[in-house]
Tab-separated table of C-alpha atoms in Angstrom:
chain	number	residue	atom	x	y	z
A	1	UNK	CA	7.218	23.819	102.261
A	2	UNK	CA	5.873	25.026	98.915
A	3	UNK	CA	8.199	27.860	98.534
A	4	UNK	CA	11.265	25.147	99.028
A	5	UNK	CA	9.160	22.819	96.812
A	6	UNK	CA	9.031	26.077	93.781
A	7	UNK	CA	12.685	27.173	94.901
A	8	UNK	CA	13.486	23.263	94.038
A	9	UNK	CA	11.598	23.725	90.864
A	10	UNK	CA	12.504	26.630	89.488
A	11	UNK	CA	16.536	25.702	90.360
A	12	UNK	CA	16.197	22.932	87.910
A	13	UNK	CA	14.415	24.762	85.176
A	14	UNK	CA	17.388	27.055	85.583
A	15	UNK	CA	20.300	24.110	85.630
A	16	UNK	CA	18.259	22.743	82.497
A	17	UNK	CA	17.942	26.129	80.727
A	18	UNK	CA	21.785	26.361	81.424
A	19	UNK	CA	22.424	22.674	80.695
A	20	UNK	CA	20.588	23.390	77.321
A	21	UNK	CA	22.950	26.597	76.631
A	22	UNK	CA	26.184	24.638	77.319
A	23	UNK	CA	25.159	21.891	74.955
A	24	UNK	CA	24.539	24.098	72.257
A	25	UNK	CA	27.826	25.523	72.189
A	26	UNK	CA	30.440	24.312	70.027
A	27	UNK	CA	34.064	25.763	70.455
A	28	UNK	CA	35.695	25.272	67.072
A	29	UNK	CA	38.770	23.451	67.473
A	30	UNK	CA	41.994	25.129	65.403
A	31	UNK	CA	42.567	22.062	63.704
A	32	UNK	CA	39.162	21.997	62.512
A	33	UNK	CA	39.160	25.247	61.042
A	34	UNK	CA	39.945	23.889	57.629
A	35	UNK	CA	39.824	20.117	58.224
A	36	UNK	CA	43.243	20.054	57.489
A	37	UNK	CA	42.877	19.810	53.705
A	38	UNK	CA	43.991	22.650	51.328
A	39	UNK	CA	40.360	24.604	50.048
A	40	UNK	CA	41.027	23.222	46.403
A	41	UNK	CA	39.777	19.639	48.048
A	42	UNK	CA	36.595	20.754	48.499
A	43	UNK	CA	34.985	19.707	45.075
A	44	UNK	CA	32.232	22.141	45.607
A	45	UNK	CA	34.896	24.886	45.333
A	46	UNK	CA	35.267	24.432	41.312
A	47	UNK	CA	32.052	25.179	40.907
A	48	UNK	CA	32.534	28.770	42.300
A	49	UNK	CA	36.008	29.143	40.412
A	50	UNK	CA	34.795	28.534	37.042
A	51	UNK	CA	31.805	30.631	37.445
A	52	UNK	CA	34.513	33.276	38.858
A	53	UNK	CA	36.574	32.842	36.377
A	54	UNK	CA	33.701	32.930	33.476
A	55	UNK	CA	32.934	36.740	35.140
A	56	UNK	CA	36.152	37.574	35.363
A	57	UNK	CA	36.792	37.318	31.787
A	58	UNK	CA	33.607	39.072	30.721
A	59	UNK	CA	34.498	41.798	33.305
A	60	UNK	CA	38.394	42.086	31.953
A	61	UNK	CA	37.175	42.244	28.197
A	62	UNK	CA	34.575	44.677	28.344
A	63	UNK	CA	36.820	47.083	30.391
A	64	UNK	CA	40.080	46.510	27.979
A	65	UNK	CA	37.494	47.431	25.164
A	66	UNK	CA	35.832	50.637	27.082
A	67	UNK	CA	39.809	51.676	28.026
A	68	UNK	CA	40.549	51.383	24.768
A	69	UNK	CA	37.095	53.564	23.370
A	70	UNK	CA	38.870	56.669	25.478
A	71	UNK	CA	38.529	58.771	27.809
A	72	UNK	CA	35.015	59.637	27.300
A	73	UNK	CA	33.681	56.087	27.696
A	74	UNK	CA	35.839	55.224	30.469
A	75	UNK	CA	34.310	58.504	32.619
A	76	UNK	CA	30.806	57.123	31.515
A	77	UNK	CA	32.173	53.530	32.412
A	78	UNK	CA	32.807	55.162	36.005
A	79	UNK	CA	29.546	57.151	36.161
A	80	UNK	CA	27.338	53.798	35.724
A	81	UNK	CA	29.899	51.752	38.348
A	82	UNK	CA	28.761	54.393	40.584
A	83	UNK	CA	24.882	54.241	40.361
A	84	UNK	CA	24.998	50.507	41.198
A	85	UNK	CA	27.324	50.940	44.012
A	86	UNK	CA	25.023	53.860	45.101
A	87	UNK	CA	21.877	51.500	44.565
A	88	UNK	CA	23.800	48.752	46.590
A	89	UNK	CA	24.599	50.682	49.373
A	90	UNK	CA	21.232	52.115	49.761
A	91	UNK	CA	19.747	48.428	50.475
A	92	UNK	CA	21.912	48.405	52.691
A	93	UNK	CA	19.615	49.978	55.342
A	94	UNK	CA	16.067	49.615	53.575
A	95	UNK	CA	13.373	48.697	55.764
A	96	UNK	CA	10.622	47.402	53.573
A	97	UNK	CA	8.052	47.910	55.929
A	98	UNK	CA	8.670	51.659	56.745
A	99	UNK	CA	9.169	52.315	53.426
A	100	UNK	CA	5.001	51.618	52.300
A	101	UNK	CA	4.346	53.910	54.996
A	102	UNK	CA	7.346	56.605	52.599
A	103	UNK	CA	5.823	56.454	49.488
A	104	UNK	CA	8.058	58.432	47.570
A	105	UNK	CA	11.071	58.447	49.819
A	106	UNK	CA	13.037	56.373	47.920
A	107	UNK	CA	13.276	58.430	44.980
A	108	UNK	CA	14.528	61.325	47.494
A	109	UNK	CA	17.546	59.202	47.486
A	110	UNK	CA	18.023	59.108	44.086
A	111	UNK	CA	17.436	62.797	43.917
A	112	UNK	CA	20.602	63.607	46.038
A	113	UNK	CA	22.338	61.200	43.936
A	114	UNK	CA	22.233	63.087	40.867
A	115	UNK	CA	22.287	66.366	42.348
A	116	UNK	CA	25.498	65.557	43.644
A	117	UNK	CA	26.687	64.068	40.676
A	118	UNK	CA	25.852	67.118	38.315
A	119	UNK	CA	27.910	69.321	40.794
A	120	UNK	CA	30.508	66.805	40.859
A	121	UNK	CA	30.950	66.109	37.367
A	122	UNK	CA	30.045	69.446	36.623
A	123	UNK	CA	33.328	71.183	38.139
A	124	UNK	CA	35.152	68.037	36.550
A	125	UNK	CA	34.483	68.421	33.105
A	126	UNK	CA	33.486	72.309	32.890
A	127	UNK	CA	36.612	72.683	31.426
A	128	UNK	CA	37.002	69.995	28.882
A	129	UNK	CA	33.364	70.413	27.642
A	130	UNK	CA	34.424	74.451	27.247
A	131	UNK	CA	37.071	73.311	25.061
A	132	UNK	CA	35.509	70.739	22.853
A	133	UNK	CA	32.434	73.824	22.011
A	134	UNK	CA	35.095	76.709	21.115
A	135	UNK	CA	34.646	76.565	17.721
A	136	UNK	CA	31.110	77.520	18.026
A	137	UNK	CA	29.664	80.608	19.237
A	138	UNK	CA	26.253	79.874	20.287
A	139	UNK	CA	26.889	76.686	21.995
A	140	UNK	CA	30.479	78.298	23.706
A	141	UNK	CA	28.010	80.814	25.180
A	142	UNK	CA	25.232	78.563	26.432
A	143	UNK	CA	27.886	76.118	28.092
A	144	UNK	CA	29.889	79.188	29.033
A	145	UNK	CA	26.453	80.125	31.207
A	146	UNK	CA	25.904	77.064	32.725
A	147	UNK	CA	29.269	76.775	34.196
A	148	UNK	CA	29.467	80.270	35.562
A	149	UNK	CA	25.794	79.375	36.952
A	150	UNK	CA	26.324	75.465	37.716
A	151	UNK	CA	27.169	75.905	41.499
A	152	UNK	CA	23.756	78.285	41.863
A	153	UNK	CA	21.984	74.954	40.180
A	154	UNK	CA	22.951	72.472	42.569
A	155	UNK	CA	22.907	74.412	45.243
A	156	UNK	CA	18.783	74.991	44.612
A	157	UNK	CA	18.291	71.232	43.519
A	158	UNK	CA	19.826	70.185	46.915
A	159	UNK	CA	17.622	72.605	48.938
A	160	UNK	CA	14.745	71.271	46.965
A	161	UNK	CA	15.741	68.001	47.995
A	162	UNK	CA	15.924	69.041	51.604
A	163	UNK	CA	12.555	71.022	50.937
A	164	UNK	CA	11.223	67.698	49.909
A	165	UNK	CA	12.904	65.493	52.925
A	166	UNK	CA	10.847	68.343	55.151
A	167	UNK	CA	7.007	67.987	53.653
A	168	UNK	CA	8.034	63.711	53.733
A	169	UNK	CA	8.066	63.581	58.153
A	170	UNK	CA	6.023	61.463	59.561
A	171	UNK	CA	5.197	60.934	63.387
A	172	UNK	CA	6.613	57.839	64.413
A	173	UNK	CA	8.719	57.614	61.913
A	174	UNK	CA	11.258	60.451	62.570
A	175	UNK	CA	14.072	58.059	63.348
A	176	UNK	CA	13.974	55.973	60.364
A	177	UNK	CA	13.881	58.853	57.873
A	178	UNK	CA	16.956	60.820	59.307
A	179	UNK	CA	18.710	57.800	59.419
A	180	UNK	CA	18.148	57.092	56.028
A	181	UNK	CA	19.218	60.924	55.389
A	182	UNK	CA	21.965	60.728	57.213
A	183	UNK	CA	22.360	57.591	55.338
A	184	UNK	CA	22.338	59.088	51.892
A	185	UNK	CA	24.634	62.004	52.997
A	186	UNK	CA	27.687	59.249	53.841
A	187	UNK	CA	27.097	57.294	50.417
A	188	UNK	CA	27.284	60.430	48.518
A	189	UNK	CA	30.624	61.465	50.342
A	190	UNK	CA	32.263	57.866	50.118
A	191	UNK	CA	31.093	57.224	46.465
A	192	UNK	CA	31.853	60.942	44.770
A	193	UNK	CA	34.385	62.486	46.531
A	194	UNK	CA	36.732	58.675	45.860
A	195	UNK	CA	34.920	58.431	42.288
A	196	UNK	CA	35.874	61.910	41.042
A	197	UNK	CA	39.475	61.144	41.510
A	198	UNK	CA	38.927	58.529	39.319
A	199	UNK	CA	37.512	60.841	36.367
A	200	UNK	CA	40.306	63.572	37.456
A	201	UNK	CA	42.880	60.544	36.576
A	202	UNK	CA	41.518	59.520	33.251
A	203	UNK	CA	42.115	62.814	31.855
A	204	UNK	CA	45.636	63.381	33.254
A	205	UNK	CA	46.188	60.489	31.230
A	206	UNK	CA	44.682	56.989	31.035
A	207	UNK	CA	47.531	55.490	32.571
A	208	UNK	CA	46.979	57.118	35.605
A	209	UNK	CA	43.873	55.148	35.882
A	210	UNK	CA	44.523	52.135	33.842
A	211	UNK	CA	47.674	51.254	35.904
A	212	UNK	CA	45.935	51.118	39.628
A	213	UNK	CA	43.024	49.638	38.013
A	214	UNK	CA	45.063	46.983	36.913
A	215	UNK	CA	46.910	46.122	40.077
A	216	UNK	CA	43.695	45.631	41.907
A	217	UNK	CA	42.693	43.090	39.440
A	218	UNK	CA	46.264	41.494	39.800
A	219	UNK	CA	45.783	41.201	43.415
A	220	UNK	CA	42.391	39.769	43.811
A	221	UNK	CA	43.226	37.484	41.141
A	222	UNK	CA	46.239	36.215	42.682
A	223	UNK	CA	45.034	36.539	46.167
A	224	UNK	CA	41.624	34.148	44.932
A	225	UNK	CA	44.565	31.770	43.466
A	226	UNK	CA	46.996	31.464	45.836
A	227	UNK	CA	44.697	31.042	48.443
A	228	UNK	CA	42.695	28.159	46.390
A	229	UNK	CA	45.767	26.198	46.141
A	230	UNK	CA	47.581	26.551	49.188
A	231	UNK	CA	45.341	28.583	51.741
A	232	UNK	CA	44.977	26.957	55.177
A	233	UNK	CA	45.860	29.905	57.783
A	234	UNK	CA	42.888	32.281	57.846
A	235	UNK	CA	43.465	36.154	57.717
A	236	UNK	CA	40.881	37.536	59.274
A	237	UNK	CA	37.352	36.363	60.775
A	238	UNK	CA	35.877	39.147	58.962
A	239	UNK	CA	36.247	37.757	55.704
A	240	UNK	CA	37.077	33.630	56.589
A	241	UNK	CA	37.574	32.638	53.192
A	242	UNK	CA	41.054	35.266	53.016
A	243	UNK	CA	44.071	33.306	53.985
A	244	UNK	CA	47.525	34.634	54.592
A	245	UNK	CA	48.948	32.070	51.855
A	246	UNK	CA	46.385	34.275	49.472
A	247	UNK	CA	47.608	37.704	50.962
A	248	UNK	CA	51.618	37.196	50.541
A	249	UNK	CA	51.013	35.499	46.871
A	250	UNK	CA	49.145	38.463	45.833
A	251	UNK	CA	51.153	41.056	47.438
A	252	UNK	CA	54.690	39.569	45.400
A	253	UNK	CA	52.822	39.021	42.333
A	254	UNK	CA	51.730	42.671	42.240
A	255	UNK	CA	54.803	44.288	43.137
A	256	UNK	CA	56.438	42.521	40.419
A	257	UNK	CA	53.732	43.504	37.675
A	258	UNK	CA	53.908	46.905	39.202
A	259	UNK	CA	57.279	47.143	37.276
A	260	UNK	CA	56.119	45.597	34.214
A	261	UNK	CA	52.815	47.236	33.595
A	262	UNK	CA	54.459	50.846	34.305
A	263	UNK	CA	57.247	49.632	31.989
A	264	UNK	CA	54.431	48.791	29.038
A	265	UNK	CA	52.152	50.837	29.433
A	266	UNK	CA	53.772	54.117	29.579
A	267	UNK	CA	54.984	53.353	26.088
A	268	UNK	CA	51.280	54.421	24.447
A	269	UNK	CA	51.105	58.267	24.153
A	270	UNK	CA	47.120	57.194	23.942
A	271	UNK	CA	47.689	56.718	27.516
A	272	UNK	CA	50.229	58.691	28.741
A	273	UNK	CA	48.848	61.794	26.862
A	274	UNK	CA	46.124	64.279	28.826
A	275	UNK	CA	42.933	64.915	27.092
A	276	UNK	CA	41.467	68.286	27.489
A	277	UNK	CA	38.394	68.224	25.515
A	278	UNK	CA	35.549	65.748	25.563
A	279	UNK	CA	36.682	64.136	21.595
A	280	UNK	CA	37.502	60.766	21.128
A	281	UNK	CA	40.552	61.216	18.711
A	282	UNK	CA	43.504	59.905	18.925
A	283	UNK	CA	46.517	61.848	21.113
A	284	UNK	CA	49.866	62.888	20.567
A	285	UNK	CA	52.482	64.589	23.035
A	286	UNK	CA	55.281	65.017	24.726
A	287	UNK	CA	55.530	62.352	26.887
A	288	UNK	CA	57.702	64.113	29.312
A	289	UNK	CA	60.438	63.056	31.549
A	290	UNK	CA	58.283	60.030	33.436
A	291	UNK	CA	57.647	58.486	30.228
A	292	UNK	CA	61.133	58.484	28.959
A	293	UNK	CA	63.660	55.627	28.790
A	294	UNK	CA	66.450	56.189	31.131
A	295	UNK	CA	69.348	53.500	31.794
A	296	UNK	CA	69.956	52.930	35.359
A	297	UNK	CA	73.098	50.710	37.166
A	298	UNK	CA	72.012	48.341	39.675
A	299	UNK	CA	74.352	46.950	41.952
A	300	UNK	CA	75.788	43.812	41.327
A	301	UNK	CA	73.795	42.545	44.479
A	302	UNK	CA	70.707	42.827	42.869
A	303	UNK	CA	68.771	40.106	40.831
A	304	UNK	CA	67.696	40.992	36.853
A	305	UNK	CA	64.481	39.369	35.525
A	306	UNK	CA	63.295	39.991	31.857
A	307	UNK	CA	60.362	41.007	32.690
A	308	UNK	CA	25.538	40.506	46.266
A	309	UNK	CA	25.958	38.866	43.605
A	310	UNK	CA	25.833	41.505	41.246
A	311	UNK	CA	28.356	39.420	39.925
A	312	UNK	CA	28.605	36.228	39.576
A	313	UNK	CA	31.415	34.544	41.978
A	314	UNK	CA	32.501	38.087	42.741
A	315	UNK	CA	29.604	39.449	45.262
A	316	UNK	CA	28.087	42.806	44.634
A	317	UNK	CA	29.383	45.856	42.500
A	318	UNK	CA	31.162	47.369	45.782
A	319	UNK	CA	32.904	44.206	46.842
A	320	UNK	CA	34.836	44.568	43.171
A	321	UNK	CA	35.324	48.186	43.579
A	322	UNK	CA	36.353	49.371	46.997
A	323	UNK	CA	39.687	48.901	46.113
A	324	UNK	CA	39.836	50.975	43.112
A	325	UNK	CA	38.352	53.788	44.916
A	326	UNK	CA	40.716	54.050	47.491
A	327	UNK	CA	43.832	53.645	45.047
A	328	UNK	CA	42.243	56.004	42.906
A	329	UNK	CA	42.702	58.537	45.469
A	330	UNK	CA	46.123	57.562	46.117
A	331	UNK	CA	47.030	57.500	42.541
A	332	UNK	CA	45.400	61.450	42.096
A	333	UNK	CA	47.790	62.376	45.272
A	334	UNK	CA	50.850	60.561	44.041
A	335	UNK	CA	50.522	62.638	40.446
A	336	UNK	CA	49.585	66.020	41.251
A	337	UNK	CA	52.433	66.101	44.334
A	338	UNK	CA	55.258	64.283	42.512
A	339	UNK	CA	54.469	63.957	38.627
A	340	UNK	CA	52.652	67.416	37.860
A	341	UNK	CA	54.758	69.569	36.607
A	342	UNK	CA	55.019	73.029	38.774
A	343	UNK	CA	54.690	76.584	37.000
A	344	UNK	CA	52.042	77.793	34.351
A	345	UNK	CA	52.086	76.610	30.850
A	346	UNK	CA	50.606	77.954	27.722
A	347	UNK	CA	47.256	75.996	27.857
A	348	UNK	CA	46.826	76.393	31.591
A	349	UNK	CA	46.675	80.125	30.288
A	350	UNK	CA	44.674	79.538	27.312
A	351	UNK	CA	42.111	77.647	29.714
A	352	UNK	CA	41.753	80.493	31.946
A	353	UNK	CA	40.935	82.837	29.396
A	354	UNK	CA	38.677	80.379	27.406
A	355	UNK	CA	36.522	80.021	30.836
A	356	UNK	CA	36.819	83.757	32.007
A	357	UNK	CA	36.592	86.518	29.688
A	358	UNK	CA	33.611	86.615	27.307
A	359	UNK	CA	34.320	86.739	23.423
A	360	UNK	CA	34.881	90.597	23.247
A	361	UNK	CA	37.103	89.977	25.941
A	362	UNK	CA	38.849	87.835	24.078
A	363	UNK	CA	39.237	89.659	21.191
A	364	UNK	CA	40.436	92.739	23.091
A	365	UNK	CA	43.149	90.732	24.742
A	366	UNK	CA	44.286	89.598	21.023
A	367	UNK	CA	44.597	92.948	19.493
A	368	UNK	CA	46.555	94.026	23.183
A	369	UNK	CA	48.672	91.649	22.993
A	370	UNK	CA	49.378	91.462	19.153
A	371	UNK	CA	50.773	95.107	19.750
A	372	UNK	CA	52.953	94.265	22.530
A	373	UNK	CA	54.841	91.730	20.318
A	374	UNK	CA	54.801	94.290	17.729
A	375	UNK	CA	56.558	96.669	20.058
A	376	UNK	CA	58.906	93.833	20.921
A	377	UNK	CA	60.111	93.166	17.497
């Protein structure tokens, strides 16, 4: 009798428990998705837009001005984008408690970070930095030794690193601090290896950077508009607030710009034009064939036209530049397989032995070669 009278009772605990759970749920209903009214009339939305829009401006004018500084600043604008990203992404997985038990781990972090961005940077901009000392003898020699010995440098600051990571275990805490090393490993590959397409573009020629750049902005810009106005189908449930009404505006609105931007911008030889030093002067060059008008016939067919919150209303620095990473990559492929020009030229040549043969080298290979022209003529 008092098992049947527990059996009883613990039947209805369970038919309450699961009466509880079923009450608790709430199936959203399609049509209740949005309420049925366009995002714009929710009045708390304008809030968010002008404080977008305030950042958005601030964020559009101090990168016009830092494009416009050069090629040096803009490498230095993409060197500071990627120590917040970095410091973003390694909250990501920060346990707070663990880490007063680590004193000292976190700066581990920080000592990949630069490791890898000396070795990073330092293959970048060996060459331009070899170029801009020339004229000087001592300091051509000094830099000319630290890039024959740069890859020797990083390679004993990262084993001091893992040195470090080594003398840092802890019982207990084993799988915490390989995770976080682990971690640190994928930032360093997702941040540098997209990032340093972005410095290899700006000295190809800001236009190879300014132009993706600048359809990213387009897009989110549009995409933010189009789907304040007339968003009501959702995209994805990842991100709830992204509304196919946002992603077709923005997708004809930067195809079209696509045209026009290429079509103003490669006008500028200070953007078309490679740098291969580290100055800040002004260029001049050949623009070559890509940058040259050429008149095309179009078929009759065919229409003409003239043509976080690390930030505020934006989220964190990574939210605004995941995008420009990956087009930054596609925008390095795109030039070096179908723009770069195929062959050696004279200051391919001039770089190699600039970087190569020490200054009696050099000098030897002038007097050689002034004789063989001699011979010639």
């Amino acid at each position: 009798m008092q098992k049947e009278n527990n059996a009883a009772v613990s039947s209805a605990a369970t038919a309450r428990v699961r009466h509880r759970k079923r009450s608790n749920e709430v199936v959203p209903e399609p049509s209740k998705a949005n309420d049925g009214n366009l995002l714009v009339d929710n009045h708390n939305k304008y809030k968010s837009m002008w404080i977008r829009t305030y950042s958005t401006v601030w964020m559009i004018g101090g990168f016009a001005f830092i494009v416009y500084m050069g090629h040096l600043y803009s490498t230095a604008m993409v060197m500071v984008i990627q120590i917040f990203m970095a410091k973003e992404l390694f909250n990501l997985l920060r346990k707070a408690h663990e880490d007063r038990h680590l004193p000292g781990f976190r700066l581990l972090n920080w000592h990949f970070f630069f490791t890898a961005m000396l070795f990073v940077y330092g293959r970048l901009l060996s060459q331009p930095l070899v170029n801009t000392v020339t004229s000087d003898k001592f300091l051509y020699q000094f830099v000319g030794s630290l890039v024959k010995y740069h890859m020797a440098i990083c390679y004993f600051l990262y084993i001091a690193g893992f040195v470090w990571f080594i003398l840092t275990l802890k019982k207990k805490m084993y799988k915490y601090q390989f995770g976080q090393y682990a971690w640190t490993h994928m930032i360093l590959i997702v941040v540098f290896t997209q990032s340093s397409f972005t410095v290899a573009n700006i000295f190809e020629g800001i236009f190879w950077f300014l132009l993706p750049a600048l359809l990213i902005v387009i897009n989110d810009i549009f995409a933010y508009i189009f789907g304040f106005f007339f968003g009501r189908t959702p995209l994805i449930k990842l991100s709830p607030k992204k509304t196919w009404e946002g992603f077709i505006g923005a997708s004809v609105t930067t195809i079209i710009s696509a045209f026009v931007l290429a079509n103003v911008l490669g006008r500028f030889q200070w953007l078309t034009c490679p740098r291969k030093d580290l100055s800040t002067g002004w260029l001049q060059c050949d623009p070559g064939p890509l940058f040259k008008p050429e008149n095309y016939t179009l078929p009759g067919w065919i229409p003409q036209w003239d043509f976080g919150d690390s930030i505020p209303g934006h989220g964190g620095i990574t939210d605004r530049m995941d995008c420009q990473m990956v087009m930054a990559v596609f925008a390095y492929i795109y030039h070096q397989s179908f723009v770069m020009r195929e062959g050696i030229s004279v200051e391919m040549i001039l770089d190699l032995i600039l970087t190569n043969l020490t200054f009696e080298e050099q000098q030897t290979l002038f007097v050689k070669l002034g004789q063989i022209l001699q011979e010639r003529l």
